[in-house]
Amino acid sequence: MTQKSLIGAENTRWDLSELYSKLEDPQLMADIDEFEQLASKFFTKFRGRLDQDLSAAITAYNELNELGNKPVVFLSLCRALDTADQEVKKKLNDVIERLSLITGQYLTFFDLEIAALPAETIDRQVKNDEVVHRHLPLITKIRLFKDHLLSEEVEQALAKREPFGPASWSGFFDEVEADLRVYRPNGDITLTEAWHEMTESKNAAERAAILAAIHEAIDGFFLKYSTETLMTIVRAKALEDQERGYAHPMTERNKFNLLDDEVVEALHEATARVAAPIMQRHYRLKAAHLGLAQLAWSDRNAKLPFSDDTIVPFSEARRIVIAAYESFSPTLAAMVREQFDTGRIDAPHSIGKDSGAFNLSICLPGDQPVAFTFLNYLGSNRDVATLAHELGHGVHGLLAGRAQGGLMMHAPMAYAETASIFGEMVTFRYLMQDLVQKKNHQAALALLVSKCDDFANSVVRQIGFSQFERQLHSAGRRLSTDEINSIWLETTQALYGAAGAVFTYKHLDRLWSCINHFHRPFYVYAYAVGEIFTQSLFARYEEFGDRFEPLYLDLLRAGMTKNALELLQPFGLDPRDPAFWEAGIKVSFGNWVDEEIRLSKEMGVELKA
Ligand SMILES: [Zn+2]
């Protein structure tokens, strides 16, 4: 058990009073009533008139968006603090249902009309009006989907029904998963605790036993429910894709990410060809350190025997992260400090809190950007990296929110990870330099190994997930649990090697059922884009020196207004070139694994051919 007093995160809590004073704050329902009135006015005033008055409509739409965000953000944050609170859950669901009805009824026309406007009409308004001119990227993005929109009646009905569609299956899935218990001799534990214990354990037999217990726990009802949820989502999407005229299951997601299908293809290809073999070397080296001939799947994220387990107090994590940001950009460091000082971070791990970590950045009414960071800080080195990661999202949100306003602040998912991974990288570099200076080679190697694990998990593993999804979505029919299990095994082995080469795959076949990202089809590959994209930028940082920071801050300020090509152009990088992905993998992962091998050799541990 961790000692709370050592961690010292318990006083770093959110102050949500700038949103609402409490759950029963009458202002919350008053805001929703106001939202309904304004939305209804918006409908009457602008429907059929966007060819004349796009400027006023965009301004009013932005105000609506910011007003509607506020109650949802407040209730979502309350829910993250206490997932068992039924009152919060009910209120959040009620609010989402009501907002879906209002937006479905009154706001659906906005995108449809913008998509249908003749190009000359848009050009004229862009030329004559500053607001329209500034929002051209938003207009362009909406028009990307022009050929895939359905009639207003159908789009309205789909929007109103949204809370009861596949999303509700997925929401309930999370609750079922939270109720799951894994049998352990000392008492049952949750799935989250089981994964945590498996990763933290330094005993291979114990790790294998935990994985066997997880395998057992997900059999039966959970596996059935997972199959049904996944198949409902896959089949509903196939039907909708057909109605909307998408030729390929990934096309819609790629458009949202502002990435061409070919670019996404090049990423998948480079990962399989370049990153997977580097990863296999990394795991073979890990096997050598663990004294194992092959790794069991439960050993994948295992720490090295000599890795440091001392708890990093939260105050020390704060110092490290601020110093790391400071070493790169005083502007960003100031923004990080601001997040600590204004009640925007909820740090401690406590019972009832949602698992994991996130950052939620939005604009409040008046174009006021705010960023809320959620953590379960337990004092591991991973937790320090997570703090740097989430605060990176925070500075990204604040910079883009100030520059672009609420409608264009959010970078597409594929680049939304840039600032966060960059923040992790500056922190990694900061810690690494410190260890090298102190000539602590063991600790440096342990840090490097965990960095390589992270890269493998965010690039190779996510692309494996994406390949798994491709097969599910292109099957063209419902699949049985057994069929899904085989696809899972096959797509994993395609990247991790045949059984017995590096890994044995006992108890792997059902693990797809625990991954809720599959409920947002093709969401996962964005992690790989984000990682390689950011590592390529980081390599440029080391080349460009002082010229880098202003270019990078502009990249963050762009929000959703630029695509990958435009974002990378100032850095002389081109994601259309397949060599871009290969170089990004080699300059980071490739170099780290070489360094791992060199440091290991010094310690007398060699990679066998
Ligand atoms: Zn992130």
mmCIF file with all atom_site columns, C-alpha atoms in Angstrom, residues 373-530:
data_model
loop_
_atom_site.group_PDB
_atom_site.id
_atom_site.type_symbol
_atom_site.label_atom_id
_atom_site.label_alt_id
_atom_site.label_comp_id
_atom_site.label_asym_id
_atom_site.label_entity_id
_atom_site.label_seq_id
_atom_site.pdbx_PDB_ins_code
_atom_site.Cartn_x
_atom_site.Cartn_y
_atom_site.Cartn_z
_atom_site.occupancy
_atom_site.B_iso_or_equiv
_atom_site.pdbx_formal_charge
_atom_site.auth_seq_id
_atom_site.auth_comp_id
_atom_site.auth_asym_id
_atom_site.auth_atom_id
_atom_site.pdbx_PDB_model_num
ATOM 1   C CA . THR A 1 373 ? -6.403  18.337  -15.335 1.00 0.00 ? 373 THR A CA 1
ATOM 2   C CA . PHE A 1 374 ? -7.492  15.089  -13.693 1.00 0.00 ? 374 PHE A CA 1
ATOM 3   C CA . LEU A 1 375 ? -4.977  12.671  -12.155 1.00 0.00 ? 375 LEU A CA 1
ATOM 4   C CA . ASN A 1 376 ? -4.685  9.661   -9.893  1.00 0.00 ? 376 ASN A CA 1
ATOM 5   C CA . TYR A 1 377 ? -1.256  10.560  -8.579  1.00 0.00 ? 377 TYR A CA 1
ATOM 6   C CA . LEU A 1 378 ? 0.449   7.695   -6.718  1.00 0.00 ? 378 LEU A CA 1
ATOM 7   C CA . GLY A 1 379 ? 4.053   8.846   -6.982  1.00 0.00 ? 379 GLY A CA 1
ATOM 8   C CA . SER A 1 380 ? 5.499   6.526   -9.620  1.00 0.00 ? 380 SER A CA 1
ATOM 9   C CA . ASN A 1 381 ? 7.811   7.784   -12.373 1.00 0.00 ? 381 ASN A CA 1
ATOM 10  C CA . ARG A 1 382 ? 4.974   7.049   -14.794 1.00 0.00 ? 382 ARG A CA 1
ATOM 11  C CA . ASP A 1 383 ? 2.764   9.390   -12.762 1.00 0.00 ? 383 ASP A CA 1
ATOM 12  C CA . VAL A 1 384 ? 5.342   12.184  -13.136 1.00 0.00 ? 384 VAL A CA 1
ATOM 13  C CA . ALA A 1 385 ? 5.288   11.651  -16.913 1.00 0.00 ? 385 ALA A CA 1
ATOM 14  C CA . THR A 1 386 ? 1.479   11.663  -16.851 1.00 0.00 ? 386 THR A CA 1
ATOM 15  C CA . LEU A 1 387 ? 1.484   14.988  -14.994 1.00 0.00 ? 387 LEU A CA 1
ATOM 16  C CA . ALA A 1 388 ? 3.780   16.476  -17.671 1.00 0.00 ? 388 ALA A CA 1
ATOM 17  C CA . HIS A 1 389 ? 1.545   14.951  -20.370 1.00 0.00 ? 389 HIS A CA 1
ATOM 18  C CA . GLU A 1 390 ? -1.772  16.276  -19.110 1.00 0.00 ? 390 GLU A CA 1
ATOM 19  C CA . LEU A 1 391 ? -0.361  19.738  -18.377 1.00 0.00 ? 391 LEU A CA 1
ATOM 20  C CA . GLY A 1 392 ? 0.868   19.738  -21.987 1.00 0.00 ? 392 GLY A CA 1
ATOM 21  C CA . HIS A 1 393 ? -2.739  19.277  -23.104 1.00 0.00 ? 393 HIS A CA 1
ATOM 22  C CA . GLY A 1 394 ? -3.594  22.136  -20.771 1.00 0.00 ? 394 GLY A CA 1
ATOM 23  C CA . VAL A 1 395 ? -1.116  24.626  -22.252 1.00 0.00 ? 395 VAL A CA 1
ATOM 24  C CA . HIS A 1 396 ? -2.194  23.555  -25.747 1.00 0.00 ? 396 HIS A CA 1
ATOM 25  C CA . GLY A 1 397 ? -5.838  24.258  -24.885 1.00 0.00 ? 397 GLY A CA 1
ATOM 26  C CA . LEU A 1 398 ? -5.050  27.635  -23.341 1.00 0.00 ? 398 LEU A CA 1
ATOM 27  C CA . LEU A 1 399 ? -2.852  28.806  -26.229 1.00 0.00 ? 399 LEU A CA 1
ATOM 28  C CA . ALA A 1 400 ? -5.265  27.619  -28.924 1.00 0.00 ? 400 ALA A CA 1
ATOM 29  C CA . GLY A 1 401 ? -8.317  28.846  -27.015 1.00 0.00 ? 401 GLY A CA 1
ATOM 30  C CA . ARG A 1 402 ? -6.874  32.358  -26.730 1.00 0.00 ? 402 ARG A CA 1
ATOM 31  C CA . ALA A 1 403 ? -5.842  32.417  -30.378 1.00 0.00 ? 403 ALA A CA 1
ATOM 32  C CA . GLN A 1 404 ? -8.829  30.725  -32.033 1.00 0.00 ? 404 GLN A CA 1
ATOM 33  C CA . GLY A 1 405 ? -11.812 30.902  -29.670 1.00 0.00 ? 405 GLY A CA 1
ATOM 34  C CA . GLY A 1 406 ? -14.139 28.074  -28.719 1.00 0.00 ? 406 GLY A CA 1
ATOM 35  C CA . LEU A 1 407 ? -15.119 26.807  -32.154 1.00 0.00 ? 407 LEU A CA 1
ATOM 36  C CA . MET A 1 408 ? -11.608 26.261  -33.487 1.00 0.00 ? 408 MET A CA 1
ATOM 37  C CA . MET A 1 409 ? -9.459  25.632  -30.417 1.00 0.00 ? 409 MET A CA 1
ATOM 38  C CA . HIS A 1 410 ? -9.440  21.846  -30.526 1.00 0.00 ? 410 HIS A CA 1
ATOM 39  C CA . ALA A 1 411 ? -6.795  20.306  -32.744 1.00 0.00 ? 411 ALA A CA 1
ATOM 40  C CA . PRO A 1 412 ? -7.970  17.128  -34.488 1.00 0.00 ? 412 PRO A CA 1
ATOM 41  C CA . MET A 1 413 ? -7.345  14.078  -32.325 1.00 0.00 ? 413 MET A CA 1
ATOM 42  C CA . ALA A 1 414 ? -4.320  13.112  -34.439 1.00 0.00 ? 414 ALA A CA 1
ATOM 43  C CA . TYR A 1 415 ? -2.415  16.278  -33.449 1.00 0.00 ? 415 TYR A CA 1
ATOM 44  C CA . ALA A 1 416 ? -4.106  16.851  -30.113 1.00 0.00 ? 416 ALA A CA 1
ATOM 45  C CA . GLU A 1 417 ? -1.352  14.757  -28.525 1.00 0.00 ? 417 GLU A CA 1
ATOM 46  C CA . THR A 1 418 ? 1.491   16.991  -29.735 1.00 0.00 ? 418 THR A CA 1
ATOM 47  C CA . ALA A 1 419 ? 1.887   19.278  -26.726 1.00 0.00 ? 419 ALA A CA 1
ATOM 48  C CA . SER A 1 420 ? 1.298   16.462  -24.264 1.00 0.00 ? 420 SER A CA 1
ATOM 49  C CA . ILE A 1 421 ? 3.886   14.093  -25.718 1.00 0.00 ? 421 ILE A CA 1
ATOM 50  C CA . PHE A 1 422 ? 6.281   17.010  -26.137 1.00 0.00 ? 422 PHE A CA 1
ATOM 51  C CA . GLY A 1 423 ? 5.813   17.805  -22.453 1.00 0.00 ? 423 GLY A CA 1
ATOM 52  C CA . GLU A 1 424 ? 6.640   14.195  -21.593 1.00 0.00 ? 424 GLU A CA 1
ATOM 53  C CA . MET A 1 425 ? 9.736   14.379  -23.796 1.00 0.00 ? 425 MET A CA 1
ATOM 54  C CA . VAL A 1 426 ? 11.149  17.514  -22.152 1.00 0.00 ? 426 VAL A CA 1
ATOM 55  C CA . THR A 1 427 ? 10.552  15.890  -18.767 1.00 0.00 ? 427 THR A CA 1
ATOM 56  C CA . PHE A 1 428 ? 12.196  12.655  -19.909 1.00 0.00 ? 428 PHE A CA 1
ATOM 57  C CA . ARG A 1 429 ? 15.206  14.583  -21.210 1.00 0.00 ? 429 ARG A CA 1
ATOM 58  C CA . TYR A 1 430 ? 15.429  16.580  -17.972 1.00 0.00 ? 430 TYR A CA 1
ATOM 59  C CA . LEU A 1 431 ? 15.407  13.420  -15.798 1.00 0.00 ? 431 LEU A CA 1
ATOM 60  C CA . MET A 1 432 ? 17.800  11.602  -18.122 1.00 0.00 ? 432 MET A CA 1
ATOM 61  C CA . GLN A 1 433 ? 20.367  14.431  -18.060 1.00 0.00 ? 433 GLN A CA 1
ATOM 62  C CA . ASP A 1 434 ? 20.191  14.437  -14.286 1.00 0.00 ? 434 ASP A CA 1
ATOM 63  C CA . LEU A 1 435 ? 20.839  10.667  -14.064 1.00 0.00 ? 435 LEU A CA 1
ATOM 64  C CA . VAL A 1 436 ? 23.675  10.787  -16.603 1.00 0.00 ? 436 VAL A CA 1
ATOM 65  C CA . GLN A 1 437 ? 25.288  13.662  -14.688 1.00 0.00 ? 437 GLN A CA 1
ATOM 66  C CA . LYS A 1 438 ? 25.114  11.601  -11.499 1.00 0.00 ? 438 LYS A CA 1
ATOM 67  C CA . LYS A 1 439 ? 26.551  8.644   -13.461 1.00 0.00 ? 439 LYS A CA 1
ATOM 68  C CA . ASN A 1 440 ? 23.604  6.541   -12.305 1.00 0.00 ? 440 ASN A CA 1
ATOM 69  C CA . HIS A 1 441 ? 23.604  4.206   -15.299 1.00 0.00 ? 441 HIS A CA 1
ATOM 70  C CA . GLN A 1 442 ? 21.216  1.638   -13.876 1.00 0.00 ? 442 GLN A CA 1
ATOM 71  C CA . ALA A 1 443 ? 18.539  4.233   -13.235 1.00 0.00 ? 443 ALA A CA 1
ATOM 72  C CA . ALA A 1 444 ? 19.166  5.787   -16.669 1.00 0.00 ? 444 ALA A CA 1
ATOM 73  C CA . LEU A 1 445 ? 18.682  2.392   -18.305 1.00 0.00 ? 445 LEU A CA 1
ATOM 74  C CA . ALA A 1 446 ? 15.505  1.727   -16.325 1.00 0.00 ? 446 ALA A CA 1
ATOM 75  C CA . LEU A 1 447 ? 14.124  5.097   -17.417 1.00 0.00 ? 447 LEU A CA 1
ATOM 76  C CA . LEU A 1 448 ? 15.038  4.405   -21.041 1.00 0.00 ? 448 LEU A CA 1
ATOM 77  C CA . VAL A 1 449 ? 13.401  0.973   -20.939 1.00 0.00 ? 449 VAL A CA 1
ATOM 78  C CA . SER A 1 450 ? 10.154  2.429   -19.648 1.00 0.00 ? 450 SER A CA 1
ATOM 79  C CA . LYS A 1 451 ? 10.327  5.134   -22.357 1.00 0.00 ? 451 LYS A CA 1
ATOM 80  C CA . CYS A 1 452 ? 10.683  2.387   -24.985 1.00 0.00 ? 452 CYS A CA 1
ATOM 81  C CA . ASP A 1 453 ? 7.741   0.511   -23.443 1.00 0.00 ? 453 ASP A CA 1
ATOM 82  C CA . ASP A 1 454 ? 5.690   3.695   -23.776 1.00 0.00 ? 454 ASP A CA 1
ATOM 83  C CA . PHE A 1 455 ? 6.643   4.166   -27.419 1.00 0.00 ? 455 PHE A CA 1
ATOM 84  C CA . ALA A 1 456 ? 5.828   0.528   -28.209 1.00 0.00 ? 456 ALA A CA 1
ATOM 85  C CA . ASN A 1 457 ? 2.456   0.927   -26.495 1.00 0.00 ? 457 ASN A CA 1
ATOM 86  C CA . SER A 1 458 ? 1.507   4.186   -28.160 1.00 0.00 ? 458 SER A CA 1
ATOM 87  C CA . VAL A 1 459 ? 2.722   3.336   -31.668 1.00 0.00 ? 459 VAL A CA 1
ATOM 88  C CA . VAL A 1 460 ? 3.028   -0.370  -32.416 1.00 0.00 ? 460 VAL A CA 1
ATOM 89  C CA . ARG A 1 461 ? 0.309   -1.553  -30.104 1.00 0.00 ? 461 ARG A CA 1
ATOM 90  C CA . GLN A 1 462 ? -2.175  1.087   -31.259 1.00 0.00 ? 462 GLN A CA 1
ATOM 91  C CA . ILE A 1 463 ? -1.502  0.267   -34.905 1.00 0.00 ? 463 ILE A CA 1
ATOM 92  C CA . GLY A 1 464 ? -2.096  -3.388  -33.997 1.00 0.00 ? 464 GLY A CA 1
ATOM 93  C CA . PHE A 1 465 ? -5.437  -2.275  -32.524 1.00 0.00 ? 465 PHE A CA 1
ATOM 94  C CA . SER A 1 466 ? -6.178  -0.402  -35.718 1.00 0.00 ? 466 SER A CA 1
ATOM 95  C CA . GLN A 1 467 ? -5.410  -3.496  -37.841 1.00 0.00 ? 467 GLN A CA 1
ATOM 96  C CA . PHE A 1 468 ? -7.741  -5.476  -35.582 1.00 0.00 ? 468 PHE A CA 1
ATOM 97  C CA . GLU A 1 469 ? -10.479 -2.910  -36.134 1.00 0.00 ? 469 GLU A CA 1
ATOM 98  C CA . ARG A 1 470 ? -9.915  -2.911  -39.882 1.00 0.00 ? 470 ARG A CA 1
ATOM 99  C CA . GLN A 1 471 ? -10.615 -6.622  -39.961 1.00 0.00 ? 471 GLN A CA 1
ATOM 100 C CA . LEU A 1 472 ? -13.733 -6.317  -37.815 1.00 0.00 ? 472 LEU A CA 1
ATOM 101 C CA . HIS A 1 473 ? -15.143 -3.482  -39.875 1.00 0.00 ? 473 HIS A CA 1
ATOM 102 C CA . SER A 1 474 ? -14.394 -5.046  -43.226 1.00 0.00 ? 474 SER A CA 1
ATOM 103 C CA . ALA A 1 475 ? -15.842 -8.464  -42.339 1.00 0.00 ? 475 ALA A CA 1
ATOM 104 C CA . GLY A 1 476 ? -19.254 -7.244  -43.491 1.00 0.00 ? 476 GLY A CA 1
ATOM 105 C CA . ARG A 1 477 ? -21.145 -9.366  -40.945 1.00 0.00 ? 477 ARG A CA 1
ATOM 106 C CA . ARG A 1 478 ? -21.480 -10.058 -37.226 1.00 0.00 ? 478 ARG A CA 1
ATOM 107 C CA . LEU A 1 479 ? -18.570 -12.022 -35.785 1.00 0.00 ? 479 LEU A CA 1
ATOM 108 C CA . SER A 1 480 ? -18.632 -14.494 -32.929 1.00 0.00 ? 480 SER A CA 1
ATOM 109 C CA . THR A 1 481 ? -16.469 -14.163 -29.820 1.00 0.00 ? 481 THR A CA 1
ATOM 110 C CA . ASP A 1 482 ? -14.223 -16.965 -31.097 1.00 0.00 ? 482 ASP A CA 1
ATOM 111 C CA . GLU A 1 483 ? -13.767 -15.243 -34.428 1.00 0.00 ? 483 GLU A CA 1
ATOM 112 C CA . ILE A 1 484 ? -12.905 -11.948 -32.717 1.00 0.00 ? 484 ILE A CA 1
ATOM 113 C CA . ASN A 1 485 ? -10.433 -13.775 -30.453 1.00 0.00 ? 485 ASN A CA 1
ATOM 114 C CA . SER A 1 486 ? -8.623  -15.227 -33.486 1.00 0.00 ? 486 SER A CA 1
ATOM 115 C CA . ILE A 1 487 ? -8.442  -11.893 -35.275 1.00 0.00 ? 487 ILE A CA 1
ATOM 116 C CA . TRP A 1 488 ? -6.993  -10.390 -32.098 1.00 0.00 ? 488 TRP A CA 1
ATOM 117 C CA . LEU A 1 489 ? -4.305  -13.062 -31.819 1.00 0.00 ? 489 LEU A CA 1
ATOM 118 C CA . GLU A 1 490 ? -3.436  -12.828 -35.477 1.00 0.00 ? 490 GLU A CA 1
ATOM 119 C CA . THR A 1 491 ? -3.153  -9.018  -35.612 1.00 0.00 ? 491 THR A CA 1
ATOM 120 C CA . THR A 1 492 ? -1.074  -8.995  -32.416 1.00 0.00 ? 492 THR A CA 1
ATOM 121 C CA . GLN A 1 493 ? 1.346   -11.630 -33.668 1.00 0.00 ? 493 GLN A CA 1
ATOM 122 C CA . ALA A 1 494 ? 1.735   -9.821  -36.998 1.00 0.00 ? 494 ALA A CA 1
ATOM 123 C CA . LEU A 1 495 ? 3.614   -7.098  -35.078 1.00 0.00 ? 495 LEU A CA 1
ATOM 124 C CA . TYR A 1 496 ? 4.945   -8.847  -31.954 1.00 0.00 ? 496 TYR A CA 1
ATOM 125 C CA . GLY A 1 497 ? 6.237   -11.933 -33.754 1.00 0.00 ? 497 GLY A CA 1
ATOM 126 C CA . ALA A 1 498 ? 5.067   -15.528 -34.115 1.00 0.00 ? 498 ALA A CA 1
ATOM 127 C CA . ALA A 1 499 ? 4.367   -17.450 -30.928 1.00 0.00 ? 499 ALA A CA 1
ATOM 128 C CA . GLY A 1 500 ? 7.655   -18.404 -29.288 1.00 0.00 ? 500 GLY A CA 1
ATOM 129 C CA . ALA A 1 501 ? 9.836   -15.933 -31.211 1.00 0.00 ? 501 ALA A CA 1
ATOM 130 C CA . VAL A 1 502 ? 9.764   -13.149 -28.613 1.00 0.00 ? 502 VAL A CA 1
ATOM 131 C CA . PHE A 1 503 ? 6.496   -13.732 -26.787 1.00 0.00 ? 503 PHE A CA 1
ATOM 132 C CA . THR A 1 504 ? 4.349   -16.625 -25.762 1.00 0.00 ? 504 THR A CA 1
ATOM 133 C CA . TYR A 1 505 ? 0.716   -15.599 -26.052 1.00 0.00 ? 505 TYR A CA 1
ATOM 134 C CA . LYS A 1 506 ? -1.009  -17.509 -23.295 1.00 0.00 ? 506 LYS A CA 1
ATOM 135 C CA . HIS A 1 507 ? -4.124  -15.746 -21.993 1.00 0.00 ? 507 HIS A CA 1
ATOM 136 C CA . LEU A 1 508 ? -3.974  -13.035 -24.626 1.00 0.00 ? 508 LEU A CA 1
ATOM 137 C CA . ASP A 1 509 ? -6.938  -13.979 -26.818 1.00 0.00 ? 509 ASP A CA 1
ATOM 138 C CA . ARG A 1 510 ? -9.755  -12.286 -24.829 1.00 0.00 ? 510 ARG A CA 1
ATOM 139 C CA . LEU A 1 511 ? -8.006  -9.084  -23.880 1.00 0.00 ? 511 LEU A CA 1
ATOM 140 C CA . TRP A 1 512 ? -9.576  -7.045  -26.716 1.00 0.00 ? 512 TRP A CA 1
ATOM 141 C CA . SER A 1 513 ? -12.734 -7.090  -24.613 1.00 0.00 ? 513 SER A CA 1
ATOM 142 C CA . CYS A 1 514 ? -11.209 -4.678  -22.071 1.00 0.00 ? 514 CYS A CA 1
ATOM 143 C CA . ILE A 1 515 ? -10.380 -1.919  -24.559 1.00 0.00 ? 515 ILE A CA 1
ATOM 144 C CA . ASN A 1 516 ? -13.152 0.625   -24.705 1.00 0.00 ? 516 ASN A CA 1
ATOM 145 C CA . HIS A 1 517 ? -11.442 2.726   -27.388 1.00 0.00 ? 517 HIS A CA 1
ATOM 146 C CA . PHE A 1 518 ? -12.898 0.296   -29.925 1.00 0.00 ? 518 PHE A CA 1
ATOM 147 C CA . HIS A 1 519 ? -16.252 1.893   -29.199 1.00 0.00 ? 519 HIS A CA 1
ATOM 148 C CA . ARG A 1 520 ? -14.982 4.968   -31.029 1.00 0.00 ? 520 ARG A CA 1
ATOM 149 C CA . PRO A 1 521 ? -14.029 3.342   -34.334 1.00 0.00 ? 521 PRO A CA 1
ATOM 150 C CA . PHE A 1 522 ? -10.467 4.050   -35.519 1.00 0.00 ? 522 PHE A CA 1
ATOM 151 C CA . TYR A 1 523 ? -9.790  6.408   -32.661 1.00 0.00 ? 523 TYR A CA 1
ATOM 152 C CA . VAL A 1 524 ? -6.604  4.514   -31.730 1.00 0.00 ? 524 VAL A CA 1
ATOM 153 C CA . TYR A 1 525 ? -4.257  5.222   -34.624 1.00 0.00 ? 525 TYR A CA 1
ATOM 154 C CA . ALA A 1 526 ? -4.180  8.900   -33.651 1.00 0.00 ? 526 ALA A CA 1
ATOM 155 C CA . TYR A 1 527 ? -1.913  7.950   -30.729 1.00 0.00 ? 527 TYR A CA 1
ATOM 156 C CA . ALA A 1 528 ? 0.645   6.647   -33.216 1.00 0.00 ? 528 ALA A CA 1
ATOM 157 C CA . VAL A 1 529 ? 0.322   9.753   -35.380 1.00 0.00 ? 529 VAL A CA 1
ATOM 158 C CA . GLY A 1 530 ? 0.728   11.959  -32.317 1.00 0.00 ? 530 GLY A CA 1
#
